[in-house]
Amino acid sequence: MNTFYSQLGRVLEERTPFHQDGYYLLYDGNRAKFSPTKPNHIEIVTAESFVNTLVKNSKAVISSFASGPDNNDVYVFNLQADEFYNINIYLNTLEGFQRALERNPKDRDERSINWLKYNQGDFRYHLWLEDDKIVNYFTQLADLTTYPEEDFLFNTEDQPIIAFEAGIIKMGYYLLTLKAMQRLITEGELQSLHTTEDFIAFASTGNNDLDYSIVMPKTIEPALFAKIFPFDHAKDLQFRELMLQNQHFSVTEYLDYWSDAVLSSYSDTIPYIYGKSDLEVFIQMEHLGNALAQECIQRLNPLIDLEIIEIENYYFIYYYIEALHFAGPLTKQQLDDCKQLANRMNERGEDLEDALRLINAVINL
């Protein structure tokens, strides 16, 4: 399990606000810096202006393609935000799909053909938004903030080029790309494309489980989704039925039930075999409410006191902390317990640096 995808899922579902205090600033010389206060006399990219930029530039790309000779039988359009901070447009036509089939073995079954048809990497058309200043600055700055320079490398007279709200850089750009895609659809910006009857348009993150279970259904009608992705729809129904059978589980049984997923390599465990994201693990437990929080706090205590924390221990630490986001409001005692956990994590230093950041997010909800 990678709880990052549950965190991202919470943002995409708008269960957790992506907004963060502060700003990331881009400087000449390929340097980045964080500012807790709003900078003066500089262009600031907000969430709203970021969406506006994506919509404006996507419209330009769509218009250019629509006026060209390849605008025929377009069956899919995708606006993707990837883990490398690129915002890309992928689309394909039936002719492009036929070319993909010809490049691949002819003895494919129906499922693999369907996968090929909707796999962005096999689309004929990969269109870029590179000409836009803000998009370029975003990609450059976001990459730099992965390993930000120390303050001593900056002179007081250095002037930044541009600033972005911190939440955009860290995770919000995925949600804002989805919102841009929704606007392109509702404002009719795709109507210049000559589309097929079963044309679909969607945003994506590059994580298939998140995309199929959370992101794509936000722009594709359920009946059309079931028609185009019958195998995913069938797995979805099977997963729902299985989860209904587990409703009698106690909090202890639920947390133990997902242990295989916690240690999973994503190939052969629930929920991944049903095409569900990590988020589903926690959604299935949120009805447990406060009892879930109490059990997770109790399980965290011995883990963070281990003399040597093995990799499997870390997986469970992150698992229990992420589950706290789904337990509803914490009691005062539980909040105090989390603060005590945070203090002990802080004393461990680098060993629990990531866990400390995650539990502080719970404390500051």
mmCIF file with all atom_site columns, C-alpha atoms in Angstrom, residues 144-350:
data_model
loop_
_atom_site.group_PDB
_atom_site.id
_atom_site.type_symbol
_atom_site.label_atom_id
_atom_site.label_alt_id
_atom_site.label_comp_id
_atom_site.label_asym_id
_atom_site.label_entity_id
_atom_site.label_seq_id
_atom_site.pdbx_PDB_ins_code
_atom_site.Cartn_x
_atom_site.Cartn_y
_atom_site.Cartn_z
_atom_site.occupancy
_atom_site.B_iso_or_equiv
_atom_site.pdbx_formal_charge
_atom_site.auth_seq_id
_atom_site.auth_comp_id
_atom_site.auth_asym_id
_atom_site.auth_atom_id
_atom_site.pdbx_PDB_model_num
ATOM 1   C CA . LEU A 1 144 ? 12.575  22.279  -7.728  1.00 0.00 ? 144 LEU A CA 1
ATOM 2   C CA . THR A 1 145 ? 10.474  22.075  -4.566  1.00 0.00 ? 145 THR A CA 1
ATOM 3   C CA . THR A 1 146 ? 11.145  18.354  -4.337  1.00 0.00 ? 146 THR A CA 1
ATOM 4   C CA . TYR A 1 147 ? 14.623  19.298  -3.128  1.00 0.00 ? 147 TYR A CA 1
ATOM 5   C CA . PRO A 1 148 ? 14.427  23.029  -2.269  1.00 0.00 ? 148 PRO A CA 1
ATOM 6   C CA . GLU A 1 149 ? 17.557  25.089  -1.912  1.00 0.00 ? 149 GLU A CA 1
ATOM 7   C CA . GLU A 1 150 ? 18.562  26.303  1.548   1.00 0.00 ? 150 GLU A CA 1
ATOM 8   C CA . ASP A 1 151 ? 17.920  29.937  2.428   1.00 0.00 ? 151 ASP A CA 1
ATOM 9   C CA . PHE A 1 152 ? 21.630  30.759  2.669   1.00 0.00 ? 152 PHE A CA 1
ATOM 10  C CA . LEU A 1 153 ? 21.926  30.417  -1.106  1.00 0.00 ? 153 LEU A CA 1
ATOM 11  C CA . PHE A 1 154 ? 19.701  33.482  -1.557  1.00 0.00 ? 154 PHE A CA 1
ATOM 12  C CA . ASN A 1 155 ? 20.689  37.113  -1.295  1.00 0.00 ? 155 ASN A CA 1
ATOM 13  C CA . THR A 1 156 ? 18.292  39.585  0.247   1.00 0.00 ? 156 THR A CA 1
ATOM 14  C CA . GLU A 1 157 ? 18.179  41.552  -3.009  1.00 0.00 ? 157 GLU A CA 1
ATOM 15  C CA . ASP A 1 158 ? 17.175  38.534  -5.111  1.00 0.00 ? 158 ASP A CA 1
ATOM 16  C CA . GLN A 1 159 ? 13.807  39.083  -6.775  1.00 0.00 ? 159 GLN A CA 1
ATOM 17  C CA . PRO A 1 160 ? 11.503  36.154  -7.595  1.00 0.00 ? 160 PRO A CA 1
ATOM 18  C CA . ILE A 1 161 ? 10.039  35.669  -11.052 1.00 0.00 ? 161 ILE A CA 1
ATOM 19  C CA . ILE A 1 162 ? 6.642   34.312  -10.024 1.00 0.00 ? 162 ILE A CA 1
ATOM 20  C CA . ALA A 1 163 ? 4.861   32.784  -7.007  1.00 0.00 ? 163 ALA A CA 1
ATOM 21  C CA . PHE A 1 164 ? 2.355   29.943  -6.704  1.00 0.00 ? 164 PHE A CA 1
ATOM 22  C CA . GLU A 1 165 ? 0.021   29.158  -3.845  1.00 0.00 ? 165 GLU A CA 1
ATOM 23  C CA . ALA A 1 166 ? 1.683   26.296  -1.977  1.00 0.00 ? 166 ALA A CA 1
ATOM 24  C CA . GLY A 1 167 ? -1.297  23.952  -2.251  1.00 0.00 ? 167 GLY A CA 1
ATOM 25  C CA . ILE A 1 168 ? -1.149  23.982  -6.048  1.00 0.00 ? 168 ILE A CA 1
ATOM 26  C CA . ILE A 1 169 ? 2.418   22.749  -6.089  1.00 0.00 ? 169 ILE A CA 1
ATOM 27  C CA . LYS A 1 170 ? 2.160   20.005  -3.508  1.00 0.00 ? 170 LYS A CA 1
ATOM 28  C CA . MET A 1 171 ? -0.966  18.129  -4.557  1.00 0.00 ? 171 MET A CA 1
ATOM 29  C CA . GLY A 1 172 ? -3.654  20.543  -5.660  1.00 0.00 ? 172 GLY A CA 1
ATOM 30  C CA . TYR A 1 173 ? -2.630  20.558  -9.307  1.00 0.00 ? 173 TYR A CA 1
ATOM 31  C CA . TYR A 1 174 ? -4.210  17.120  -9.755  1.00 0.00 ? 174 TYR A CA 1
ATOM 32  C CA . LEU A 1 175 ? -7.605  18.392  -8.589  1.00 0.00 ? 175 LEU A CA 1
ATOM 33  C CA . LEU A 1 176 ? -7.266  21.638  -10.533 1.00 0.00 ? 176 LEU A CA 1
ATOM 34  C CA . THR A 1 177 ? -6.550  19.673  -13.715 1.00 0.00 ? 177 THR A CA 1
ATOM 35  C CA . LEU A 1 178 ? -9.771  17.738  -13.092 1.00 0.00 ? 178 LEU A CA 1
ATOM 36  C CA . LYS A 1 179 ? -11.657 20.993  -12.600 1.00 0.00 ? 179 LYS A CA 1
ATOM 37  C CA . ALA A 1 180 ? -10.201 22.326  -15.862 1.00 0.00 ? 180 ALA A CA 1
ATOM 38  C CA . MET A 1 181 ? -11.394 19.188  -17.650 1.00 0.00 ? 181 MET A CA 1
ATOM 39  C CA . GLN A 1 182 ? -14.884 19.602  -16.194 1.00 0.00 ? 182 GLN A CA 1
ATOM 40  C CA . ARG A 1 183 ? -14.983 23.208  -17.395 1.00 0.00 ? 183 ARG A CA 1
ATOM 41  C CA . LEU A 1 184 ? -13.892 22.247  -20.904 1.00 0.00 ? 184 LEU A CA 1
ATOM 42  C CA . ILE A 1 185 ? -16.847 19.870  -21.022 1.00 0.00 ? 185 ILE A CA 1
ATOM 43  C CA . THR A 1 186 ? -19.506 22.111  -19.479 1.00 0.00 ? 186 THR A CA 1
ATOM 44  C CA . GLU A 1 187 ? -18.442 25.130  -21.536 1.00 0.00 ? 187 GLU A CA 1
ATOM 45  C CA . GLY A 1 188 ? -18.673 23.129  -24.774 1.00 0.00 ? 188 GLY A CA 1
ATOM 46  C CA . GLU A 1 189 ? -15.011 23.516  -25.701 1.00 0.00 ? 189 GLU A CA 1
ATOM 47  C CA . LEU A 1 190 ? -14.835 19.973  -27.117 1.00 0.00 ? 190 LEU A CA 1
ATOM 48  C CA . GLN A 1 191 ? -17.669 20.476  -29.581 1.00 0.00 ? 191 GLN A CA 1
ATOM 49  C CA . SER A 1 192 ? -15.284 21.461  -32.370 1.00 0.00 ? 192 SER A CA 1
ATOM 50  C CA . LEU A 1 193 ? -13.951 17.907  -32.351 1.00 0.00 ? 193 LEU A CA 1
ATOM 51  C CA . HIS A 1 194 ? -15.595 15.461  -34.752 1.00 0.00 ? 194 HIS A CA 1
ATOM 52  C CA . THR A 1 195 ? -16.370 12.749  -32.229 1.00 0.00 ? 195 THR A CA 1
ATOM 53  C CA . THR A 1 196 ? -17.816 9.260   -32.264 1.00 0.00 ? 196 THR A CA 1
ATOM 54  C CA . GLU A 1 197 ? -21.131 8.418   -30.642 1.00 0.00 ? 197 GLU A CA 1
ATOM 55  C CA . ASP A 1 198 ? -19.429 6.931   -27.582 1.00 0.00 ? 198 ASP A CA 1
ATOM 56  C CA . PHE A 1 199 ? -16.821 9.700   -27.204 1.00 0.00 ? 199 PHE A CA 1
ATOM 57  C CA . ILE A 1 200 ? -15.487 10.194  -23.668 1.00 0.00 ? 200 ILE A CA 1
ATOM 58  C CA . ALA A 1 201 ? -13.439 12.972  -22.079 1.00 0.00 ? 201 ALA A CA 1
ATOM 59  C CA . PHE A 1 202 ? -11.728 12.667  -18.715 1.00 0.00 ? 202 PHE A CA 1
ATOM 60  C CA . ALA A 1 203 ? -8.874  13.816  -16.510 1.00 0.00 ? 203 ALA A CA 1
ATOM 61  C CA . SER A 1 204 ? -6.256  11.416  -15.187 1.00 0.00 ? 204 SER A CA 1
ATOM 62  C CA . THR A 1 205 ? -3.391  11.158  -12.710 1.00 0.00 ? 205 THR A CA 1
ATOM 63  C CA . GLY A 1 206 ? -1.362  8.318   -14.194 1.00 0.00 ? 206 GLY A CA 1
ATOM 64  C CA . ASN A 1 207 ? -2.468  5.935   -11.444 1.00 0.00 ? 207 ASN A CA 1
ATOM 65  C CA . ASN A 1 208 ? -4.919  3.512   -13.062 1.00 0.00 ? 208 ASN A CA 1
ATOM 66  C CA . ASP A 1 209 ? -6.748  2.564   -9.873  1.00 0.00 ? 209 ASP A CA 1
ATOM 67  C CA . LEU A 1 210 ? -7.364  6.191   -8.930  1.00 0.00 ? 210 LEU A CA 1
ATOM 68  C CA . ASP A 1 211 ? -8.347  7.108   -12.457 1.00 0.00 ? 211 ASP A CA 1
ATOM 69  C CA . TYR A 1 212 ? -10.855 4.323   -13.046 1.00 0.00 ? 212 TYR A CA 1
ATOM 70  C CA . SER A 1 213 ? -12.414 4.330   -9.588  1.00 0.00 ? 213 SER A CA 1
ATOM 71  C CA . ILE A 1 214 ? -12.417 8.061   -8.753  1.00 0.00 ? 214 ILE A CA 1
ATOM 72  C CA . VAL A 1 215 ? -11.391 10.493  -11.496 1.00 0.00 ? 215 VAL A CA 1
ATOM 73  C CA . MET A 1 216 ? -12.924 9.189   -14.723 1.00 0.00 ? 216 MET A CA 1
ATOM 74  C CA . PRO A 1 217 ? -16.457 8.726   -13.327 1.00 0.00 ? 217 PRO A CA 1
ATOM 75  C CA . LYS A 1 218 ? -16.505 12.453  -12.554 1.00 0.00 ? 218 LYS A CA 1
ATOM 76  C CA . THR A 1 219 ? -16.773 13.269  -16.265 1.00 0.00 ? 219 THR A CA 1
ATOM 77  C CA . ILE A 1 220 ? -18.170 10.061  -17.790 1.00 0.00 ? 220 ILE A CA 1
ATOM 78  C CA . GLU A 1 221 ? -21.833 9.164   -17.276 1.00 0.00 ? 221 GLU A CA 1
ATOM 79  C CA . PRO A 1 222 ? -22.322 5.857   -15.400 1.00 0.00 ? 222 PRO A CA 1
ATOM 80  C CA . ALA A 1 223 ? -24.162 4.090   -18.244 1.00 0.00 ? 223 ALA A CA 1
ATOM 81  C CA . LEU A 1 224 ? -21.511 5.103   -20.774 1.00 0.00 ? 224 LEU A CA 1
ATOM 82  C CA . PHE A 1 225 ? -18.718 4.125   -18.391 1.00 0.00 ? 225 PHE A CA 1
ATOM 83  C CA . ALA A 1 226 ? -20.272 0.655   -17.946 1.00 0.00 ? 226 ALA A CA 1
ATOM 84  C CA . LYS A 1 227 ? -20.579 0.273   -21.726 1.00 0.00 ? 227 LYS A CA 1
ATOM 85  C CA . ILE A 1 228 ? -17.030 1.344   -22.562 1.00 0.00 ? 228 ILE A CA 1
ATOM 86  C CA . PHE A 1 229 ? -15.296 -0.331  -19.619 1.00 0.00 ? 229 PHE A CA 1
ATOM 87  C CA . PRO A 1 230 ? -17.378 -3.479  -19.048 1.00 0.00 ? 230 PRO A CA 1
ATOM 88  C CA . PHE A 1 231 ? -14.600 -5.353  -17.294 1.00 0.00 ? 231 PHE A CA 1
ATOM 89  C CA . ASP A 1 232 ? -13.971 -2.553  -14.812 1.00 0.00 ? 232 ASP A CA 1
ATOM 90  C CA . HIS A 1 233 ? -17.718 -2.165  -14.263 1.00 0.00 ? 233 HIS A CA 1
ATOM 91  C CA . ALA A 1 234 ? -18.054 -5.898  -13.540 1.00 0.00 ? 234 ALA A CA 1
ATOM 92  C CA . LYS A 1 235 ? -15.181 -5.763  -11.039 1.00 0.00 ? 235 LYS A CA 1
ATOM 93  C CA . ASP A 1 236 ? -16.801 -2.769  -9.397  1.00 0.00 ? 236 ASP A CA 1
ATOM 94  C CA . LEU A 1 237 ? -20.034 -4.692  -8.845  1.00 0.00 ? 237 LEU A CA 1
ATOM 95  C CA . GLN A 1 238 ? -18.101 -7.650  -7.432  1.00 0.00 ? 238 GLN A CA 1
ATOM 96  C CA . PHE A 1 239 ? -16.219 -5.388  -5.048  1.00 0.00 ? 239 PHE A CA 1
ATOM 97  C CA . ARG A 1 240 ? -19.423 -3.772  -3.790  1.00 0.00 ? 240 ARG A CA 1
ATOM 98  C CA . GLU A 1 241 ? -20.929 -7.178  -3.122  1.00 0.00 ? 241 GLU A CA 1
ATOM 99  C CA . LEU A 1 242 ? -17.845 -8.303  -1.216  1.00 0.00 ? 242 LEU A CA 1
ATOM 100 C CA . MET A 1 243 ? -17.811 -5.156  0.911   1.00 0.00 ? 243 MET A CA 1
ATOM 101 C CA . LEU A 1 244 ? -21.470 -5.652  1.818   1.00 0.00 ? 244 LEU A CA 1
ATOM 102 C CA . GLN A 1 245 ? -20.531 -9.024  3.266   1.00 0.00 ? 245 GLN A CA 1
ATOM 103 C CA . ASN A 1 246 ? -18.024 -7.347  5.593   1.00 0.00 ? 246 ASN A CA 1
ATOM 104 C CA . GLN A 1 247 ? -20.385 -4.846  7.208   1.00 0.00 ? 247 GLN A CA 1
ATOM 105 C CA . HIS A 1 248 ? -20.588 -6.897  10.405  1.00 0.00 ? 248 HIS A CA 1
ATOM 106 C CA . PHE A 1 249 ? -16.831 -6.646  11.057  1.00 0.00 ? 249 PHE A CA 1
ATOM 107 C CA . SER A 1 250 ? -15.637 -5.033  14.272  1.00 0.00 ? 250 SER A CA 1
ATOM 108 C CA . VAL A 1 251 ? -13.001 -2.304  14.114  1.00 0.00 ? 251 VAL A CA 1
ATOM 109 C CA . THR A 1 252 ? -10.305 -4.854  14.982  1.00 0.00 ? 252 THR A CA 1
ATOM 110 C CA . GLU A 1 253 ? -11.500 -7.222  12.270  1.00 0.00 ? 253 GLU A CA 1
ATOM 111 C CA . TYR A 1 254 ? -11.624 -4.452  9.685   1.00 0.00 ? 254 TYR A CA 1
ATOM 112 C CA . LEU A 1 255 ? -8.097  -3.220  10.398  1.00 0.00 ? 255 LEU A CA 1
ATOM 113 C CA . ASP A 1 256 ? -6.796  -6.793  10.285  1.00 0.00 ? 256 ASP A CA 1
ATOM 114 C CA . TYR A 1 257 ? -8.771  -7.576  7.119   1.00 0.00 ? 257 TYR A CA 1
ATOM 115 C CA . TRP A 1 258 ? -6.788  -4.978  5.171   1.00 0.00 ? 258 TRP A CA 1
ATOM 116 C CA . SER A 1 259 ? -3.385  -6.160  6.427   1.00 0.00 ? 259 SER A CA 1
ATOM 117 C CA . ASP A 1 260 ? -2.666  -7.950  3.152   1.00 0.00 ? 260 ASP A CA 1
ATOM 118 C CA . ALA A 1 261 ? -3.332  -4.708  1.273   1.00 0.00 ? 261 ALA A CA 1
ATOM 119 C CA . VAL A 1 262 ? -0.965  -2.827  3.599   1.00 0.00 ? 262 VAL A CA 1
ATOM 120 C CA . LEU A 1 263 ? 1.875   -5.169  2.671   1.00 0.00 ? 263 LEU A CA 1
ATOM 121 C CA . SER A 1 264 ? 0.760   -5.681  -0.915  1.00 0.00 ? 264 SER A CA 1
ATOM 122 C CA . SER A 1 265 ? 2.665   -5.218  -4.143  1.00 0.00 ? 265 SER A CA 1
ATOM 123 C CA . TYR A 1 266 ? -0.695  -4.411  -5.779  1.00 0.00 ? 266 TYR A CA 1
ATOM 124 C CA . SER A 1 267 ? -0.894  -7.583  -7.864  1.00 0.00 ? 267 SER A CA 1
ATOM 125 C CA . ASP A 1 268 ? -3.098  -10.053 -6.092  1.00 0.00 ? 268 ASP A CA 1
ATOM 126 C CA . THR A 1 269 ? -4.842  -8.538  -3.071  1.00 0.00 ? 269 THR A CA 1
ATOM 127 C CA . ILE A 1 270 ? -8.087  -6.750  -2.333  1.00 0.00 ? 270 ILE A CA 1
ATOM 128 C CA . PRO A 1 271 ? -8.944  -3.983  -3.296  1.00 0.00 ? 271 PRO A CA 1
ATOM 129 C CA . TYR A 1 272 ? -6.388  -3.847  -6.130  1.00 0.00 ? 272 TYR A CA 1
ATOM 130 C CA . ILE A 1 273 ? -7.591  -6.970  -7.930  1.00 0.00 ? 273 ILE A CA 1
ATOM 131 C CA . TYR A 1 274 ? -10.911 -5.155  -8.311  1.00 0.00 ? 274 TYR A CA 1
ATOM 132 C CA . GLY A 1 275 ? -9.292  -2.048  -9.801  1.00 0.00 ? 275 GLY A CA 1
ATOM 133 C CA . LYS A 1 276 ? -9.889  -0.011  -6.671  1.00 0.00 ? 276 LYS A CA 1
ATOM 134 C CA . SER A 1 277 ? -7.506  2.555   -5.227  1.00 0.00 ? 277 SER A CA 1
ATOM 135 C CA . ASP A 1 278 ? -5.950  2.674   -1.756  1.00 0.00 ? 278 ASP A CA 1
ATOM 136 C CA . LEU A 1 279 ? -8.648  5.167   -0.811  1.00 0.00 ? 279 LEU A CA 1
ATOM 137 C CA . GLU A 1 280 ? -11.233 2.372   -0.861  1.00 0.00 ? 280 GLU A CA 1
ATOM 138 C CA . VAL A 1 281 ? -9.495  0.612   2.037   1.00 0.00 ? 281 VAL A CA 1
ATOM 139 C CA . PHE A 1 282 ? -10.262 3.556   4.289   1.00 0.00 ? 282 PHE A CA 1
ATOM 140 C CA . ILE A 1 283 ? -13.689 4.410   2.893   1.00 0.00 ? 283 ILE A CA 1
ATOM 141 C CA . GLN A 1 284 ? -14.838 0.925   3.838   1.00 0.00 ? 284 GLN A CA 1
ATOM 142 C CA . MET A 1 285 ? -13.955 1.654   7.491   1.00 0.00 ? 285 MET A CA 1
ATOM 143 C CA . GLU A 1 286 ? -15.244 5.188   7.931   1.00 0.00 ? 286 GLU A CA 1
ATOM 144 C CA . HIS A 1 287 ? -18.625 4.024   9.267   1.00 0.00 ? 287 HIS A CA 1
ATOM 145 C CA . LEU A 1 288 ? -16.749 2.779   12.354  1.00 0.00 ? 288 LEU A CA 1
ATOM 146 C CA . GLY A 1 289 ? -16.258 6.389   13.429  1.00 0.00 ? 289 GLY A CA 1
ATOM 147 C CA . ASN A 1 290 ? -14.590 7.122   16.719  1.00 0.00 ? 290 ASN A CA 1
ATOM 148 C CA . ALA A 1 291 ? -13.850 3.477   17.486  1.00 0.00 ? 291 ALA A CA 1
ATOM 149 C CA . LEU A 1 292 ? -11.555 3.448   14.448  1.00 0.00 ? 292 LEU A CA 1
ATOM 150 C CA . ALA A 1 293 ? -9.567  6.365   15.842  1.00 0.00 ? 293 ALA A CA 1
ATOM 151 C CA . GLN A 1 294 ? -9.216  4.754   19.255  1.00 0.00 ? 294 GLN A CA 1
ATOM 152 C CA . GLU A 1 295 ? -7.964  1.457   17.842  1.00 0.00 ? 295 GLU A CA 1
ATOM 153 C CA . CYS A 1 296 ? -5.473  3.137   15.498  1.00 0.00 ? 296 CYS A CA 1
ATOM 154 C CA . ILE A 1 297 ? -3.990  5.253   18.298  1.00 0.00 ? 297 ILE A CA 1
ATOM 155 C CA . GLN A 1 298 ? -3.604  2.148   20.472  1.00 0.00 ? 298 GLN A CA 1
ATOM 156 C CA . ARG A 1 299 ? -1.833  0.301   17.661  1.00 0.00 ? 299 ARG A CA 1
ATOM 157 C CA . LEU A 1 300 ? 0.479   3.212   16.892  1.00 0.00 ? 300 LEU A CA 1
ATOM 158 C CA . ASN A 1 301 ? 1.872   3.428   20.427  1.00 0.00 ? 301 ASN A CA 1
ATOM 159 C CA . PRO A 1 302 ? 3.984   0.242   20.447  1.00 0.00 ? 302 PRO A CA 1
ATOM 160 C CA . LEU A 1 303 ? 5.093   0.686   16.827  1.00 0.00 ? 303 LEU A CA 1
ATOM 161 C CA . ILE A 1 304 ? 6.781   4.041   17.319  1.00 0.00 ? 304 ILE A CA 1
ATOM 162 C CA . ASP A 1 305 ? 8.596   2.775   20.429  1.00 0.00 ? 305 ASP A CA 1
ATOM 163 C CA . LEU A 1 306 ? 10.280  -0.128  18.626  1.00 0.00 ? 306 LEU A CA 1
ATOM 164 C CA . GLU A 1 307 ? 14.038  -0.019  18.981  1.00 0.00 ? 307 GLU A CA 1
ATOM 165 C CA . ILE A 1 308 ? 14.417  -0.899  15.304  1.00 0.00 ? 308 ILE A CA 1
ATOM 166 C CA . ILE A 1 309 ? 11.562  0.002   12.977  1.00 0.00 ? 309 ILE A CA 1
ATOM 167 C CA . GLU A 1 310 ? 11.434  -2.434  10.061  1.00 0.00 ? 310 GLU A CA 1
ATOM 168 C CA . ILE A 1 311 ? 9.932   -1.561  6.681   1.00 0.00 ? 311 ILE A CA 1
ATOM 169 C CA . GLU A 1 312 ? 6.735   -3.501  7.461   1.00 0.00 ? 312 GLU A CA 1
ATOM 170 C CA . ASN A 1 313 ? 6.343   -1.516  10.683  1.00 0.00 ? 313 ASN A CA 1
ATOM 171 C CA . TYR A 1 314 ? 6.489   1.691   8.684   1.00 0.00 ? 314 TYR A CA 1
ATOM 172 C CA . TYR A 1 315 ? 3.737   0.455   6.382   1.00 0.00 ? 315 TYR A CA 1
ATOM 173 C CA . PHE A 1 316 ? 1.443   -0.093  9.362   1.00 0.00 ? 316 PHE A CA 1
ATOM 174 C CA . ILE A 1 317 ? 2.360   3.229   10.955  1.00 0.00 ? 317 ILE A CA 1
ATOM 175 C CA . TYR A 1 318 ? 1.322   5.063   7.777   1.00 0.00 ? 318 TYR A CA 1
ATOM 176 C CA . TYR A 1 319 ? -1.783  2.864   7.504   1.00 0.00 ? 319 TYR A CA 1
ATOM 177 C CA . TYR A 1 320 ? -3.037  3.691   10.993  1.00 0.00 ? 320 TYR A CA 1
ATOM 178 C CA . ILE A 1 321 ? -2.309  7.406   10.613  1.00 0.00 ? 321 ILE A CA 1
ATOM 179 C CA . GLU A 1 322 ? -4.158  7.587   7.302   1.00 0.00 ? 322 GLU A CA 1
ATOM 180 C CA . ALA A 1 323 ? -7.139  5.763   8.851   1.00 0.00 ? 323 ALA A CA 1
ATOM 181 C CA . LEU A 1 324 ? -7.461  8.581   11.393  1.00 0.00 ? 324 LEU A CA 1
ATOM 182 C CA . HIS A 1 325 ? -8.647  10.848  8.549   1.00 0.00 ? 325 HIS A CA 1
ATOM 183 C CA . PHE A 1 326 ? -11.704 8.629   8.150   1.00 0.00 ? 326 PHE A CA 1
ATOM 184 C CA . ALA A 1 327 ? -12.692 8.315   11.812  1.00 0.00 ? 327 ALA A CA 1
ATOM 185 C CA . GLY A 1 328 ? -14.606 11.552  12.079  1.00 0.00 ? 328 GLY A CA 1
ATOM 186 C CA . PRO A 1 329 ? -13.822 14.247  14.684  1.00 0.00 ? 329 PRO A CA 1
ATOM 187 C CA . LEU A 1 330 ? -11.374 13.126  17.348  1.00 0.00 ? 330 LEU A CA 1
ATOM 188 C CA . THR A 1 331 ? -12.240 13.509  21.001  1.00 0.00 ? 331 THR A CA 1
ATOM 189 C CA . LYS A 1 332 ? -10.130 15.884  23.080  1.00 0.00 ? 332 LYS A CA 1
ATOM 190 C CA . GLN A 1 333 ? -8.391  12.901  24.664  1.00 0.00 ? 333 GLN A CA 1
ATOM 191 C CA . GLN A 1 334 ? -7.659  11.343  21.280  1.00 0.00 ? 334 GLN A CA 1
ATOM 192 C CA . LEU A 1 335 ? -6.293  14.637  19.995  1.00 0.00 ? 335 LEU A CA 1
ATOM 193 C CA . ASP A 1 336 ? -4.055  14.871  23.063  1.00 0.00 ? 336 ASP A CA 1
ATOM 194 C CA . ASP A 1 337 ? -2.932  11.283  22.469  1.00 0.00 ? 337 ASP A CA 1
ATOM 195 C CA . CYS A 1 338 ? -2.017  12.171  18.869  1.00 0.00 ? 338 CYS A CA 1
ATOM 196 C CA . LYS A 1 339 ? -0.001  15.154  20.097  1.00 0.00 ? 339 LYS A CA 1
ATOM 197 C CA . GLN A 1 340 ? 1.867   12.879  22.476  1.00 0.00 ? 340 GLN A CA 1
ATOM 198 C CA . LEU A 1 341 ? 2.537   10.483  19.606  1.00 0.00 ? 341 LEU A CA 1
ATOM 199 C CA . ALA A 1 342 ? 3.853   13.407  17.567  1.00 0.00 ? 342 ALA A CA 1
ATOM 200 C CA . ASN A 1 343 ? 6.186   14.450  20.388  1.00 0.00 ? 343 ASN A CA 1
ATOM 201 C CA . ARG A 1 344 ? 7.602   10.946  20.639  1.00 0.00 ? 344 ARG A CA 1
ATOM 202 C CA . MET A 1 345 ? 7.997   10.754  16.848  1.00 0.00 ? 345 MET A CA 1
ATOM 203 C CA . ASN A 1 346 ? 9.857   14.045  16.928  1.00 0.00 ? 346 ASN A CA 1
ATOM 204 C CA . GLU A 1 347 ? 12.229  12.625  19.524  1.00 0.00 ? 347 GLU A CA 1
ATOM 205 C CA . ARG A 1 348 ? 13.038  9.753   17.147  1.00 0.00 ? 348 ARG A CA 1
ATOM 206 C CA . GLY A 1 349 ? 14.288  12.265  14.565  1.00 0.00 ? 349 GLY A CA 1
ATOM 207 C CA . GLU A 1 350 ? 14.692  11.129  10.967  1.00 0.00 ? 350 GLU A CA 1
#
